[in-house]
Amino acid sequence: MPTVISVGTDEQLLSLREAVLRSAGFHVLTACDPREALRHAGRNSAAVLLLCYSLPLTVRQELAKQFRSHSPSGRIVAITNEPQKRPPIEADAFLYGIEGPEALIRACRGDELTTLAS
């Protein structure tokens, strides 16, 4: 069962994403506190880091850096509900929360349609 570290500031959104991902067969570690997410990244070899855009840019970048050092083959998925001028450079996939649960699952699984590097 692949592990997802999901981090953001909205507990309700995090709970909803966790439920969606668990129903798709992922093991989910959720954190509202970036320090907790860093601890998860340092202790666990996770398949996916799900970064919410509610986190400040510097926090997202530090989490991405730490995740890459502990899980070099893992995917970083950025998620937001706000329009963005360009996808984040630290992410392998980017999606809007309004795309729904299927898009979240596809992005975490690494389906081609959500990959930025294509």
PDB file of C-alpha atoms in Angstrom:
ATOM      1  CA  MET A   1       0.000   0.000   0.000  1.00  0.00           C
ATOM      2  CA  PRO A   2       1.689   3.276  -1.126  1.00  0.00           C
ATOM      3  CA  THR A   3       2.113   5.983   1.502  1.00  0.00           C
ATOM      4  CA  VAL A   4       1.016   9.587   0.927  1.00  0.00           C
ATOM      5  CA  ILE A   5       2.133  12.432   3.184  1.00  0.00           C
ATOM      6  CA  SER A   6      -0.621  15.047   2.911  1.00  0.00           C
ATOM      7  CA  VAL A   7       0.108  18.490   4.305  1.00  0.00           C
ATOM      8  CA  GLY A   8      -1.919  21.699   4.402  1.00  0.00           C
ATOM      9  CA  THR A   9      -3.541  24.165   6.763  1.00  0.00           C
ATOM     10  CA  ASP A  10      -7.243  23.274   6.489  1.00  0.00           C
ATOM     11  CA  GLU A  11      -8.052  20.286   8.713  1.00  0.00           C
ATOM     12  CA  GLN A  12     -11.401  19.627   7.015  1.00  0.00           C
ATOM     13  CA  LEU A  13      -9.847  19.519   3.554  1.00  0.00           C
ATOM     14  CA  LEU A  14      -7.049  17.301   4.808  1.00  0.00           C
ATOM     15  CA  SER A  15      -9.576  14.898   6.342  1.00  0.00           C
ATOM     16  CA  LEU A  16     -11.568  14.771   3.123  1.00  0.00           C
ATOM     17  CA  ARG A  17      -8.442  14.131   1.014  1.00  0.00           C
ATOM     18  CA  GLU A  18      -7.323  11.473   3.469  1.00  0.00           C
ATOM     19  CA  ALA A  19     -10.665   9.659   3.193  1.00  0.00           C
ATOM     20  CA  VAL A  20     -10.553   9.792  -0.619  1.00  0.00           C
ATOM     21  CA  LEU A  21      -6.993   8.484  -0.776  1.00  0.00           C
ATOM     22  CA  ARG A  22      -7.604   5.745   1.802  1.00  0.00           C
ATOM     23  CA  SER A  23     -10.610   4.555  -0.203  1.00  0.00           C
ATOM     24  CA  ALA A  24      -8.261   4.248  -3.205  1.00  0.00           C
ATOM     25  CA  GLY A  25      -5.843   2.067  -1.247  1.00  0.00           C
ATOM     26  CA  PHE A  26      -3.264   4.591  -0.051  1.00  0.00           C
ATOM     27  CA  HIS A  27      -1.834   4.746   3.459  1.00  0.00           C
ATOM     28  CA  VAL A  28      -2.111   8.449   4.413  1.00  0.00           C
ATOM     29  CA  LEU A  29      -0.109  10.465   6.938  1.00  0.00           C
ATOM     30  CA  THR A  30      -1.776  13.855   7.400  1.00  0.00           C
ATOM     31  CA  ALA A  31      -0.181  16.952   8.910  1.00  0.00           C
ATOM     32  CA  CYS A  32      -1.368  20.517   9.492  1.00  0.00           C
ATOM     33  CA  ASP A  33       1.984  21.465  10.958  1.00  0.00           C
ATOM     34  CA  PRO A  34       4.881  21.558   8.455  1.00  0.00           C
ATOM     35  CA  ARG A  35       7.278  20.340  11.175  1.00  0.00           C
ATOM     36  CA  GLU A  36       5.117  17.251  11.602  1.00  0.00           C
ATOM     37  CA  ALA A  37       5.147  16.708   7.835  1.00  0.00           C
ATOM     38  CA  LEU A  38       8.959  16.985   7.877  1.00  0.00           C
ATOM     39  CA  ARG A  39       9.085  14.351  10.622  1.00  0.00           C
ATOM     40  CA  HIS A  40       6.863  12.082   8.518  1.00  0.00           C
ATOM     41  CA  ALA A  41       9.110  12.623   5.491  1.00  0.00           C
ATOM     42  CA  GLY A  42      12.218  11.865   7.538  1.00  0.00           C
ATOM     43  CA  ARG A  43      10.831   8.668   9.073  1.00  0.00           C
ATOM     44  CA  ASN A  44       8.899   7.226   6.162  1.00  0.00           C
ATOM     45  CA  SER A  45       9.773   6.383   2.607  1.00  0.00           C
ATOM     46  CA  ALA A  46       6.595   7.703   1.046  1.00  0.00           C
ATOM     47  CA  ALA A  47       5.401   7.357  -2.517  1.00  0.00           C
ATOM     48  CA  VAL A  48       3.732  10.789  -2.630  1.00  0.00           C
ATOM     49  CA  LEU A  49       3.960  14.177  -0.950  1.00  0.00           C
ATOM     50  CA  LEU A  50       0.657  16.026  -1.382  1.00  0.00           C
ATOM     51  CA  LEU A  51       1.340  19.743  -0.886  1.00  0.00           C
ATOM     52  CA  CYS A  52      -1.561  22.138  -0.420  1.00  0.00           C
ATOM     53  CA  TYR A  53      -1.081  25.642  -1.738  1.00  0.00           C
ATOM     54  CA  SER A  54      -2.404  26.979   1.571  1.00  0.00           C
ATOM     55  CA  LEU A  55       1.179  26.539   2.788  1.00  0.00           C
ATOM     56  CA  PRO A  56       3.621  29.404   2.241  1.00  0.00           C
ATOM     57  CA  LEU A  57       6.003  29.024  -0.717  1.00  0.00           C
ATOM     58  CA  THR A  58       9.091  28.672   1.477  1.00  0.00           C
ATOM     59  CA  VAL A  59       7.428  25.891   3.475  1.00  0.00           C
ATOM     60  CA  ARG A  60       6.364  24.043   0.310  1.00  0.00           C
ATOM     61  CA  GLN A  61       9.893  24.307  -1.062  1.00  0.00           C
ATOM     62  CA  GLU A  62      11.498  23.027   2.162  1.00  0.00           C
ATOM     63  CA  LEU A  63       9.052  20.129   2.380  1.00  0.00           C
ATOM     64  CA  ALA A  64       9.735  19.250  -1.259  1.00  0.00           C
ATOM     65  CA  LYS A  65      13.494  19.342  -0.664  1.00  0.00           C
ATOM     66  CA  GLN A  66      13.266  17.111   2.417  1.00  0.00           C
ATOM     67  CA  PHE A  67      10.882  14.717   0.710  1.00  0.00           C
ATOM     68  CA  ARG A  68      13.197  14.372  -2.306  1.00  0.00           C
ATOM     69  CA  SER A  69      16.139  13.589  -0.023  1.00  0.00           C
ATOM     70  CA  HIS A  70      14.233  10.788   1.775  1.00  0.00           C
ATOM     71  CA  SER A  71      12.094   9.516  -1.109  1.00  0.00           C
ATOM     72  CA  PRO A  72      14.015  10.286  -4.324  1.00  0.00           C
ATOM     73  CA  SER A  73      11.659   8.251  -6.498  1.00  0.00           C
ATOM     74  CA  GLY A  74       8.512   9.653  -4.858  1.00  0.00           C
ATOM     75  CA  ARG A  75       6.051  12.040  -6.502  1.00  0.00           C
ATOM     76  CA  ILE A  76       5.229  15.530  -5.350  1.00  0.00           C
ATOM     77  CA  VAL A  77       1.669  16.597  -6.096  1.00  0.00           C
ATOM     78  CA  ALA A  78       0.604  20.209  -5.558  1.00  0.00           C
ATOM     79  CA  ILE A  79      -3.078  20.995  -5.061  1.00  0.00           C
ATOM     80  CA  THR A  80      -4.867  24.341  -4.945  1.00  0.00           C
ATOM     81  CA  ASN A  81      -8.294  25.870  -5.254  1.00  0.00           C
ATOM     82  CA  GLU A  82      -6.934  29.170  -6.596  1.00  0.00           C
ATOM     83  CA  PRO A  83      -5.912  29.890 -10.207  1.00  0.00           C
ATOM     84  CA  GLN A  84      -2.131  29.831 -10.689  1.00  0.00           C
ATOM     85  CA  LYS A  85      -0.077  31.580 -13.355  1.00  0.00           C
ATOM     86  CA  ARG A  86       2.201  28.565 -13.713  1.00  0.00           C
ATOM     87  CA  PRO A  87       2.640  25.144 -12.141  1.00  0.00           C
ATOM     88  CA  PRO A  88       5.062  24.931  -9.224  1.00  0.00           C
ATOM     89  CA  ILE A  89       8.563  23.845 -10.163  1.00  0.00           C
ATOM     90  CA  GLU A  90       8.845  21.615  -7.095  1.00  0.00           C
ATOM     91  CA  ALA A  91       5.888  19.440  -8.157  1.00  0.00           C
ATOM     92  CA  ASP A  92       5.598  16.482 -10.508  1.00  0.00           C
ATOM     93  CA  ALA A  93       1.843  16.974 -10.826  1.00  0.00           C
ATOM     94  CA  PHE A  94      -0.516  19.863 -10.209  1.00  0.00           C
ATOM     95  CA  LEU A  95      -4.269  19.881  -9.822  1.00  0.00           C
ATOM     96  CA  TYR A  96      -7.143  22.046  -8.729  1.00  0.00           C
ATOM     97  CA  GLY A  97      -9.177  20.748  -5.802  1.00  0.00           C
ATOM     98  CA  ILE A  98     -12.355  21.407  -7.759  1.00  0.00           C
ATOM     99  CA  GLU A  99     -11.317  18.708 -10.253  1.00  0.00           C
ATOM    100  CA  GLY A 100     -12.682  16.198  -7.780  1.00  0.00           C
ATOM    101  CA  PRO A 101     -11.582  13.023  -6.048  1.00  0.00           C
ATOM    102  CA  GLU A 102     -10.782  11.106  -9.244  1.00  0.00           C
ATOM    103  CA  ALA A 103      -8.215  13.730 -10.272  1.00  0.00           C
ATOM    104  CA  LEU A 104      -6.610  13.552  -6.832  1.00  0.00           C
ATOM    105  CA  ILE A 105      -6.333   9.775  -7.031  1.00  0.00           C
ATOM    106  CA  ARG A 106      -4.940   9.909 -10.588  1.00  0.00           C
ATOM    107  CA  ALA A 107      -2.344  12.496  -9.588  1.00  0.00           C
ATOM    108  CA  CYS A 108      -1.194  10.443  -6.611  1.00  0.00           C
ATOM    109  CA  ARG A 109      -1.043   7.285  -8.700  1.00  0.00           C
ATOM    110  CA  GLY A 110       1.002   9.077 -11.340  1.00  0.00           C
ATOM    111  CA  ASP A 111      -1.431   8.782 -14.210  1.00  0.00           C
ATOM    112  CA  GLU A 112      -0.140  10.455 -17.349  1.00  0.00           C
ATOM    113  CA  LEU A 113      -2.916  13.042 -17.646  1.00  0.00           C
ATOM    114  CA  THR A 114      -1.831  14.928 -14.523  1.00  0.00           C
ATOM    115  CA  THR A 115       1.942  14.750 -14.980  1.00  0.00           C
ATOM    116  CA  LEU A 116       3.711  18.058 -15.573  1.00  0.00           C
ATOM    117  CA  ALA A 117       6.893  16.559 -16.974  1.00  0.00           C
ATOM    118  CA  SER A 118       5.235  15.120 -20.096  1.00  0.00           C
TER     119      SER A 118
END
